Amino acid sequence: MDFNLENKSKANETKNNSKNKNKNKNLGNNVVCATPSNDTRNHYQAMISEVFKDSKNDKLMIMGVGNDLKGDDGFGVELVRFLRRYYVRKLHLQDEIINEDIDKYENEAENETDYIEVFKIKDNLVLLDSGVVPENFTDLIKAEKPSKIVIVDAALMHKEFGTIDLIDENQLATVGFSTHALPLSVLIKYIKSNIDTDISIVGFEPYSLEFGNTLSKEAGCILQEFSKEFALKIDEFLKF
């Protein structure tokens, strides 16, 4: 069973979406975000800790899924882009080499030209911006063999707008994902049948899914806070 589909329209949509990252890359810089409550921060920290609980830290893959031209559906891919910029700057200061050429990727993080969907950091972290076609990256996933995969995606979980929560695999049938050509449940089953990995799904309840728009102000503010907490936990998990 091969999920690397010849879906040119979807693939082109992903490629075209990547050209629009500049619209979101500094998201929130001109927006005043309210300070999150202690309860919100505690929820983020507890949930992220649960994601990594009892997981092997051999190799971690963060997979962002979504359409960044469909409002808050781009939450997952924007999270991955935040992490890319975070680690380029963090590891550059530590004189670490990322992939082939740190200067190339630092330039890319600043200018977002010649965008690359797969970003490998050291030997144990892979950041994957899969756009709307996560099934097209199954060969990569099988080759990398991550011991832990975290999928981040906007999801209609029937919860309060802006909620970020873990989605149990057994509940995927009751959750709506707006831009998938292939159900996540099928994709996850396929991945697990090919490699030994633990998969967690982080869902974001969107405020808006209006086509032609980037993240809403509310989603952008939540992204800022959650991304920081997420990056700190990745550092701890991988001992960066």
Tab-separated table of C-alpha atoms in Angstrom:
chain	number	residue	atom	x	y	z
A	1	MET	CA	0.000	0.000	0.000
A	2	ASP	CA	1.631	3.237	-1.180
A	3	PHE	CA	0.486	6.566	0.216
A	4	ASN	CA	2.965	8.667	-1.779
A	5	LEU	CA	0.141	9.696	-4.062
A	6	GLU	CA	0.580	11.466	-7.385
A	7	ASN	CA	-1.685	14.237	-6.198
A	8	LYS	CA	-0.259	17.138	-8.142
A	9	SER	CA	-2.944	19.627	-7.188
A	10	LYS	CA	-2.405	19.010	-3.477
A	11	ALA	CA	1.371	19.021	-3.825
A	12	ASN	CA	1.281	22.273	-5.760
A	13	GLU	CA	-1.001	23.755	-3.124
A	14	THR	CA	1.567	22.887	-0.470
A	15	LYS	CA	4.377	24.391	-2.544
A	16	ASN	CA	2.411	27.567	-3.198
A	17	ASN	CA	1.460	27.851	0.449
A	18	SER	CA	5.131	27.766	1.426
A	19	LYS	CA	5.671	30.942	-0.574
A	20	ASN	CA	3.256	32.734	1.738
A	21	LYS	CA	5.161	32.088	4.966
A	22	ASN	CA	6.279	35.703	5.184
A	23	LYS	CA	2.712	36.674	5.994
A	24	ASN	CA	2.814	34.618	9.153
A	25	LYS	CA	6.491	34.405	10.065
A	26	ASN	CA	6.407	37.375	12.431
A	27	LEU	CA	2.827	36.760	13.403
A	28	GLY	CA	1.804	38.696	16.456
A	29	ASN	CA	4.685	41.187	16.426
A	30	ASN	CA	2.217	44.008	15.796
A	31	VAL	CA	-0.488	42.460	17.927
A	32	VAL	CA	-0.777	42.898	21.663
A	33	CYS	CA	-1.533	39.488	23.141
A	34	ALA	CA	-3.028	39.076	26.574
A	35	THR	CA	-0.843	37.315	29.114
A	36	PRO	CA	-2.055	33.714	29.385
A	37	SER	CA	-3.524	32.702	32.703
A	38	ASN	CA	-1.642	30.378	35.023
A	39	ASP	CA	-4.303	27.753	34.352
A	40	THR	CA	-3.636	27.978	30.608
A	41	ARG	CA	0.114	27.683	31.041
A	42	ASN	CA	-0.303	24.801	33.464
A	43	HIS	CA	-2.544	23.044	30.939
A	44	TYR	CA	0.022	23.484	28.160
A	45	GLN	CA	2.854	22.221	30.339
A	46	ALA	CA	0.892	19.227	31.615
A	47	MET	CA	-0.294	18.296	28.133
A	48	ILE	CA	3.165	18.583	26.575
A	49	SER	CA	4.623	16.504	29.409
A	50	GLU	CA	1.991	13.865	28.667
A	51	VAL	CA	3.036	13.871	24.995
A	52	PHE	CA	6.583	12.863	25.890
A	53	LYS	CA	5.765	10.636	28.851
A	54	ASP	CA	7.362	7.178	28.598
A	55	SER	CA	8.625	7.920	25.068
A	56	LYS	CA	12.077	7.000	23.803
A	57	ASN	CA	14.205	10.022	22.968
A	58	ASP	CA	16.257	8.383	20.193
A	59	LYS	CA	14.739	10.498	17.431
A	60	LEU	CA	11.816	12.915	17.484
A	61	MET	CA	9.720	14.068	14.535
A	62	ILE	CA	7.329	17.014	14.765
A	63	MET	CA	4.864	16.966	11.867
A	64	GLY	CA	2.830	20.097	11.189
A	65	VAL	CA	-0.280	19.527	9.090
A	66	GLY	CA	-2.617	22.081	7.546
A	67	ASN	CA	-3.316	24.759	4.964
A	68	ASP	CA	-1.773	28.129	5.824
A	69	LEU	CA	-4.134	29.857	3.392
A	70	LYS	CA	-7.206	28.622	5.227
A	71	GLY	CA	-7.154	30.636	8.428
A	72	ASP	CA	-6.385	28.707	11.584
A	73	ASP	CA	-6.006	25.458	9.661
A	74	GLY	CA	-2.377	26.537	9.336
A	75	PHE	CA	-1.718	26.274	13.093
A	76	GLY	CA	0.284	23.041	12.823
A	77	VAL	CA	2.548	24.183	10.001
A	78	GLU	CA	3.112	27.553	11.682
A	79	LEU	CA	4.197	25.745	14.857
A	80	VAL	CA	6.804	23.819	12.849
A	81	ARG	CA	8.028	27.045	11.242
A	82	PHE	CA	8.403	28.638	14.671
A	83	LEU	CA	10.512	25.672	15.801
A	84	ARG	CA	12.698	25.933	12.696
A	85	ARG	CA	13.526	29.563	13.440
A	86	TYR	CA	13.986	28.800	17.139
A	87	TYR	CA	16.554	26.052	16.528
A	88	VAL	CA	18.413	27.880	13.768
A	89	ARG	CA	19.069	30.740	16.170
A	90	LYS	CA	19.640	28.561	19.233
A	91	LEU	CA	22.104	26.172	17.615
A	92	HIS	CA	23.845	28.873	15.622
A	93	LEU	CA	24.745	30.541	18.898
A	94	GLN	CA	26.132	27.191	20.060
A	95	ASP	CA	28.159	26.824	16.829
A	96	GLU	CA	26.227	23.685	15.932
A	97	ILE	CA	25.851	22.625	12.315
A	98	ILE	CA	22.312	22.067	11.090
A	99	ASN	CA	21.989	19.871	7.999
A	100	GLU	CA	24.637	21.042	5.493
A	101	ASP	CA	25.186	24.748	5.998
A	102	ILE	CA	24.089	26.831	8.974
A	103	ASP	CA	24.361	30.082	7.007
A	104	LYS	CA	22.050	28.779	4.321
A	105	TYR	CA	19.375	27.864	6.825
A	106	GLU	CA	19.756	30.997	8.893
A	107	ASN	CA	19.218	32.983	5.697
A	108	GLU	CA	16.226	30.827	4.893
A	109	ALA	CA	14.740	31.372	8.341
A	110	GLU	CA	15.025	35.124	7.899
A	111	ASN	CA	13.987	35.417	4.259
A	112	GLU	CA	11.961	32.216	3.810
A	113	THR	CA	13.265	31.666	0.266
A	114	ASP	CA	13.677	28.264	-1.359
A	115	TYR	CA	11.655	26.705	1.436
A	116	ILE	CA	12.438	23.123	2.427
A	117	GLU	CA	9.638	21.109	4.045
A	118	VAL	CA	11.990	18.728	5.889
A	119	PHE	CA	14.405	20.232	8.389
A	120	LYS	CA	16.818	17.978	10.303
A	121	ILE	CA	18.536	19.201	13.436
A	122	LYS	CA	21.513	17.267	14.791
A	123	ASP	CA	20.753	13.558	14.516
A	124	ASN	CA	17.620	13.299	16.590
A	125	LEU	CA	15.104	15.979	15.594
A	126	VAL	CA	13.178	16.211	12.328
A	127	LEU	CA	10.766	19.092	11.721
A	128	LEU	CA	8.309	18.291	8.948
A	129	ASP	CA	5.991	20.838	7.338
A	130	SER	CA	3.721	18.387	5.544
A	131	GLY	CA	1.110	20.944	4.515
A	132	VAL	CA	-2.077	19.312	3.299
A	133	VAL	CA	-0.403	16.104	2.078
A	134	PRO	CA	1.174	14.300	5.066
A	135	GLU	CA	0.703	11.014	3.193
A	136	ASN	CA	3.315	12.137	0.664
A	137	PHE	CA	6.024	11.919	3.339
A	138	THR	CA	5.568	8.283	4.373
A	139	ASP	CA	8.776	7.165	2.632
A	140	LEU	CA	10.697	9.836	4.538
A	141	ILE	CA	9.140	8.753	7.823
A	142	LYS	CA	10.047	5.120	7.174
A	143	ALA	CA	13.604	6.109	6.287
A	144	GLU	CA	14.086	8.328	9.348
A	145	LYS	CA	12.468	5.812	11.747
A	146	PRO	CA	11.639	8.315	14.506
A	147	SER	CA	10.934	6.696	17.857
A	148	LYS	CA	8.421	9.471	18.594
A	149	ILE	CA	6.149	11.400	16.209
A	150	VAL	CA	4.050	14.375	17.277
A	151	ILE	CA	1.398	15.440	14.759
A	152	VAL	CA	0.056	18.981	15.217
A	153	ASP	CA	-3.084	19.960	13.331
A	154	ALA	CA	-6.179	22.123	13.553
A	155	ALA	CA	-9.072	19.899	14.569
A	156	LEU	CA	-12.789	20.283	15.147
A	157	MET	CA	-12.910	18.683	18.585
A	158	HIS	CA	-16.204	20.306	19.648
A	159	LYS	CA	-14.389	22.287	22.317
A	160	GLU	CA	-13.976	25.974	23.084
A	161	PHE	CA	-12.246	27.964	20.327
A	162	GLY	CA	-8.504	28.123	20.902
A	163	THR	CA	-8.341	24.899	22.912
A	164	ILE	CA	-5.184	22.841	22.463
A	165	ASP	CA	-5.514	19.241	23.527
A	166	LEU	CA	-4.320	15.709	22.918
A	167	ILE	CA	-6.471	13.589	20.639
A	168	ASP	CA	-6.674	9.895	21.372
A	169	GLU	CA	-6.248	7.679	18.316
A	170	ASN	CA	-9.472	5.882	19.210
A	171	GLN	CA	-11.376	9.184	19.012
A	172	LEU	CA	-10.149	10.247	15.560
A	173	ALA	CA	-13.426	9.217	13.937
A	174	THR	CA	-15.266	11.855	15.998
A	175	VAL	CA	-12.844	14.678	15.166
A	176	GLY	CA	-12.984	16.790	12.015
A	177	PHE	CA	-9.852	17.581	9.987
A	178	SER	CA	-10.634	19.906	7.101
A	179	THR	CA	-7.799	19.536	4.595
A	180	HIS	CA	-6.770	15.881	4.601
A	181	ALA	CA	-6.886	13.836	1.412
A	182	LEU	CA	-6.349	10.772	3.615
A	183	PRO	CA	-7.799	10.254	7.111
A	184	LEU	CA	-5.199	10.596	9.868
A	185	SER	CA	-6.330	7.276	11.326
A	186	VAL	CA	-5.337	5.483	8.099
A	187	LEU	CA	-2.026	7.333	7.891
A	188	ILE	CA	-1.134	6.529	11.497
A	189	LYS	CA	-2.045	2.867	11.059
A	190	TYR	CA	0.170	2.678	7.975
A	191	ILE	CA	3.130	4.325	9.714
A	192	LYS	CA	2.870	2.028	12.733
A	193	SER	CA	2.690	-1.032	10.492
A	194	ASN	CA	6.062	-0.084	9.003
A	195	ILE	CA	8.115	1.296	11.896
A	196	ASP	CA	8.213	0.971	15.669
A	197	THR	CA	7.131	4.413	16.826
A	198	ASP	CA	4.925	6.178	19.344
A	199	ILE	CA	2.550	8.772	17.865
A	200	SER	CA	0.793	11.630	19.653
A	201	ILE	CA	-1.747	13.965	18.053
A	202	VAL	CA	-2.059	17.556	19.258
A	203	GLY	CA	-5.208	19.321	18.089
A	204	PHE	CA	-6.042	23.025	17.975
A	205	GLU	CA	-9.698	24.115	17.931
A	206	PRO	CA	-9.753	26.826	15.214
A	207	TYR	CA	-11.464	30.186	15.429
A	208	SER	CA	-11.719	30.585	11.655
A	209	LEU	CA	-11.184	28.390	8.605
A	210	GLU	CA	-11.962	31.055	6.030
A	211	PHE	CA	-10.088	30.462	2.790
A	212	GLY	CA	-7.621	33.157	1.765
A	213	ASN	CA	-6.783	34.231	5.301
A	214	THR	CA	-3.780	33.503	7.482
A	215	LEU	CA	-3.982	32.744	11.205
A	216	SER	CA	-6.497	34.758	13.187
A	217	LYS	CA	-5.191	37.200	15.786
A	218	GLU	CA	-6.401	34.897	18.556
A	219	ALA	CA	-4.714	31.828	17.079
A	220	GLY	CA	-1.496	33.802	16.545
A	221	CYS	CA	-1.360	34.787	20.202
A	222	ILE	CA	-1.977	31.203	21.316
A	223	LEU	CA	0.679	29.972	18.884
A	224	GLN	CA	3.279	32.308	20.403
A	225	GLU	CA	2.772	31.045	23.934
A	226	PHE	CA	2.296	27.366	23.117
A	227	SER	CA	5.303	27.254	20.767
A	228	LYS	CA	7.605	28.563	23.492
A	229	GLU	CA	6.414	25.948	25.986
A	230	PHE	CA	6.688	23.242	23.325
A	231	ALA	CA	10.250	24.208	22.379
A	232	LEU	CA	11.370	24.157	26.013
A	233	LYS	CA	9.973	20.651	26.458
A	234	ILE	CA	11.687	19.448	23.265
A	235	ASP	CA	14.983	20.825	24.605
A	236	GLU	CA	14.443	18.910	27.828
A	237	PHE	CA	13.332	15.728	26.068
A	238	LEU	CA	16.284	15.638	23.664
A	239	LYS	CA	18.739	17.158	26.158
A	240	PHE	CA	19.661	20.020	23.819
